[in-house]
XYZ file of C-alpha atoms in Angstrom:
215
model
C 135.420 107.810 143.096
C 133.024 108.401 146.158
C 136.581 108.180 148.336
C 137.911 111.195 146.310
C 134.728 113.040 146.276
C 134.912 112.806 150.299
C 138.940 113.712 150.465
C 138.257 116.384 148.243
C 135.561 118.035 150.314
C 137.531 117.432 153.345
C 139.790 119.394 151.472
C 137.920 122.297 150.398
C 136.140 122.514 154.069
C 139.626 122.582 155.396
C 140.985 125.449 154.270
C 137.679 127.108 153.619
C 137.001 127.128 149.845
C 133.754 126.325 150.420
C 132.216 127.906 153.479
C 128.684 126.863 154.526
C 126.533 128.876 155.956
C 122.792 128.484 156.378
C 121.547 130.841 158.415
C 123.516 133.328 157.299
C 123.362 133.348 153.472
C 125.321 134.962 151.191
C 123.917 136.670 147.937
C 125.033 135.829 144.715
C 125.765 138.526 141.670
C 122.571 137.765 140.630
C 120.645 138.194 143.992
C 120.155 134.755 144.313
C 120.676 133.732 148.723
C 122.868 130.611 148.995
C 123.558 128.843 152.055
C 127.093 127.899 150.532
C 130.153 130.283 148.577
C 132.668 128.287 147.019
C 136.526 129.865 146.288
C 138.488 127.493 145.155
C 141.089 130.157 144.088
C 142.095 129.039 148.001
C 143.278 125.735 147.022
C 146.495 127.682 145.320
C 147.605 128.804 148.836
C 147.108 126.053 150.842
C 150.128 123.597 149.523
C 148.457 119.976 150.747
C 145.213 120.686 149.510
C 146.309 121.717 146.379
C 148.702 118.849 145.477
C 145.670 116.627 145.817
C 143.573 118.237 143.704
C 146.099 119.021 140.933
C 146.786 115.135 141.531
C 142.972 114.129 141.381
C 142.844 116.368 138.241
C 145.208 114.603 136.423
C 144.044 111.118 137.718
C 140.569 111.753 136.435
C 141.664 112.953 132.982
C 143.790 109.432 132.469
C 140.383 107.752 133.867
C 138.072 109.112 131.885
C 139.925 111.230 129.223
C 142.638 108.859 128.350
C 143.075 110.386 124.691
C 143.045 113.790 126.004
C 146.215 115.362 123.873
C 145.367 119.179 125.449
C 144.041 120.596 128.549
C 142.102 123.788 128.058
C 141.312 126.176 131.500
C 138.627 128.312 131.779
C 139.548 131.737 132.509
C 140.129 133.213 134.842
C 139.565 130.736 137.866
C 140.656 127.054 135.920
C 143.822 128.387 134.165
C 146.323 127.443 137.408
C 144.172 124.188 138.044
C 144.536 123.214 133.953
C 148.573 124.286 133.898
C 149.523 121.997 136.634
C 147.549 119.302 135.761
C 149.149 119.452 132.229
C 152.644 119.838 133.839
C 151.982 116.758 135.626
C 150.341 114.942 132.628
C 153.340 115.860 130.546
C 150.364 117.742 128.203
C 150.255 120.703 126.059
C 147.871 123.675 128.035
C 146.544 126.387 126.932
C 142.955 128.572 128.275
C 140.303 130.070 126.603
C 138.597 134.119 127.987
C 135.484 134.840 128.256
C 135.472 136.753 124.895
C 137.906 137.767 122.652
C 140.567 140.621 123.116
C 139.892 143.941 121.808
C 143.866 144.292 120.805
C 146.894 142.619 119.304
C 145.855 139.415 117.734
C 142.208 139.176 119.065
C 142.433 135.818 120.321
C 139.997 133.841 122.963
C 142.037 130.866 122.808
C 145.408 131.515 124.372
C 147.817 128.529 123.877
C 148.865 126.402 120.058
C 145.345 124.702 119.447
C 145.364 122.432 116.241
C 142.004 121.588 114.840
C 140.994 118.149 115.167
C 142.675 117.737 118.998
C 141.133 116.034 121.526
C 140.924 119.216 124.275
C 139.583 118.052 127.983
C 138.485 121.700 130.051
C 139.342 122.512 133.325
C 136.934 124.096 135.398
C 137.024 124.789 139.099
C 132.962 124.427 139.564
C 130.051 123.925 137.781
C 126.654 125.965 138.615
C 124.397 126.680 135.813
C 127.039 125.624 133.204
C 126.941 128.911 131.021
C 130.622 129.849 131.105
C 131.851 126.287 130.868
C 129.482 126.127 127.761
C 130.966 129.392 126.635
C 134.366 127.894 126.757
C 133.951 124.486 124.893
C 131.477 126.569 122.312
C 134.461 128.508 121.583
C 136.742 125.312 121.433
C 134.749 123.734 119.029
C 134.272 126.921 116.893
C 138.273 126.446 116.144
C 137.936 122.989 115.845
C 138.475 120.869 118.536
C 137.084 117.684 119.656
C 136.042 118.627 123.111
C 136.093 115.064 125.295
C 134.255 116.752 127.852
C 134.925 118.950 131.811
C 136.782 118.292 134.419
C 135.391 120.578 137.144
C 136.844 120.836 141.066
C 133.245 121.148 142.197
C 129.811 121.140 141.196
C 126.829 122.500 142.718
C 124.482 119.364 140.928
C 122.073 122.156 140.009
C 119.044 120.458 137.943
C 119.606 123.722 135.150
C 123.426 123.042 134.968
C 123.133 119.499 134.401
C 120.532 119.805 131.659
C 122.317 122.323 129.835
C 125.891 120.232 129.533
C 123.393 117.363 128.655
C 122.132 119.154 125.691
C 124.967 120.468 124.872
C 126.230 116.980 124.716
C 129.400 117.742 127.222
C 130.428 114.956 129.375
C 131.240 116.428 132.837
C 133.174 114.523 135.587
C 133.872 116.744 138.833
C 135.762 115.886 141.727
C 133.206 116.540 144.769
C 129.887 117.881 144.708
C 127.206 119.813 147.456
C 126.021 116.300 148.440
C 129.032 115.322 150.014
C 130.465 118.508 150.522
C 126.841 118.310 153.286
C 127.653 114.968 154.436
C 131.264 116.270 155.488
C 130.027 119.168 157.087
C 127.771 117.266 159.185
C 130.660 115.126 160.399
C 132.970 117.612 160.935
C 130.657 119.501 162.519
C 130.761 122.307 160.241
C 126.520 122.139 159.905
C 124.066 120.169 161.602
C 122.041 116.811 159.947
C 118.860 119.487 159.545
C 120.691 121.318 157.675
C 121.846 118.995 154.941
C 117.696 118.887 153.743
C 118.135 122.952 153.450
C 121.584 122.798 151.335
C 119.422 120.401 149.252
C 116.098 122.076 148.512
C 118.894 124.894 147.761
C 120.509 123.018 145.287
C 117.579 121.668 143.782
C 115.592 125.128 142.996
C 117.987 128.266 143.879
C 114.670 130.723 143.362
C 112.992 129.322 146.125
C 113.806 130.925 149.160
C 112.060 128.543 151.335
C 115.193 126.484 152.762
C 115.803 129.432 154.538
C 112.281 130.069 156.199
C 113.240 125.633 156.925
C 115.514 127.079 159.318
C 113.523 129.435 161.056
């Protein structure tokens, strides 16, 4: 697993999903300063990169999932990820909004989902976990037995991680911050100090002191 965590990030670095930037942060939605923005909408136009995650996707669900019978994307950003994952599990796929639609049939779970299935989601990252907990809430409102996430990347925040563990959501993702740092060191992306400030980042987003670390 640690091999595919470090080809993933390669990945991701590549073709700049994930873009590091520590002295320059970006600002989140919620006015939160990161020293990292991950897109992995990217991965869709970059051919290579993509066929190994849709691949790594599909690997981990017969790994860990292996009674998976549906995959379920998170919309918008997991839907692609979750379709060709399925195509290449030979599995039913289907995605669930954010809420439900305010016309026609009113559904939030697009796709043929019998209670009772075993449904594995597809996410493309993990943060705080709210909108992947939004998801499976809603999957297990209609009756599904939700195995647990796969997610493309996960930011191995302390809040996110507690949350899926209450919830009681297994989560398996493919790379994570910690080696996405690692990689960037080698490939000279960001510098060895700067692996300390992605991690006091990661470890309490409200404190603004990894940036002053820089200084």
């Amino acid at each position: 697993m640690d091999n595919i965590r470090t080809h993933i990030a390669r990945h991701l670095l590549s073709i700049g999903a994930v873009f590091l930037r520590p002295d320059e942060p970006f600002v989140w939605a919620s006015g939160i300063k990161s020293p990292i923005y991950c897109d992995n909408r990217l991965i869709l136009t970059a051919p290579e990169a993509r066929n190994e995650v849709e691949q790594a996707i599909a690997d981990t669900v017969r790994r860990e999932y292996p009674e998976a019978q549906v995959l379920m994307g998170t919309a918008t950003a997991g839907i692609a990820h979750a379709a060709i994952a399925a195509h290449l599990l030979g599995l039913p796929m289907g995605y669930v909004r954010s809420g439900s639609k305010d016309h026609g049939r009113k559904n939030q779970i697009e796709g043929k989902l019998t209670p009772g299935e075993r449904v594995v989601v597809i996410e493309d990252l993990i943060s705080t976990g709210g909108s992947v907990l939004d998801t499976v809430a809603a999957l297990r409102a209609a009756g599904a037995e939700v195995l647990g996430v796969i997610s493309i990347f996960t930011y191995g925040m302390a809040k996110g991680r507690q949350r899926l563990a209450e919830a009681g959501v297994k989560c398996v993702s493919l790379t994570d911050l910690d080696t996405i740092a690692q990689v960037g060191v080698q490939q000279g992306y960001i510098t060895q100090g700067d692996v300390a400030r992605l991690l006091a980042f990661r470890d309490d987003p409200s404190d603004e002191n990894w940036i002053r670390k820089g200084e």
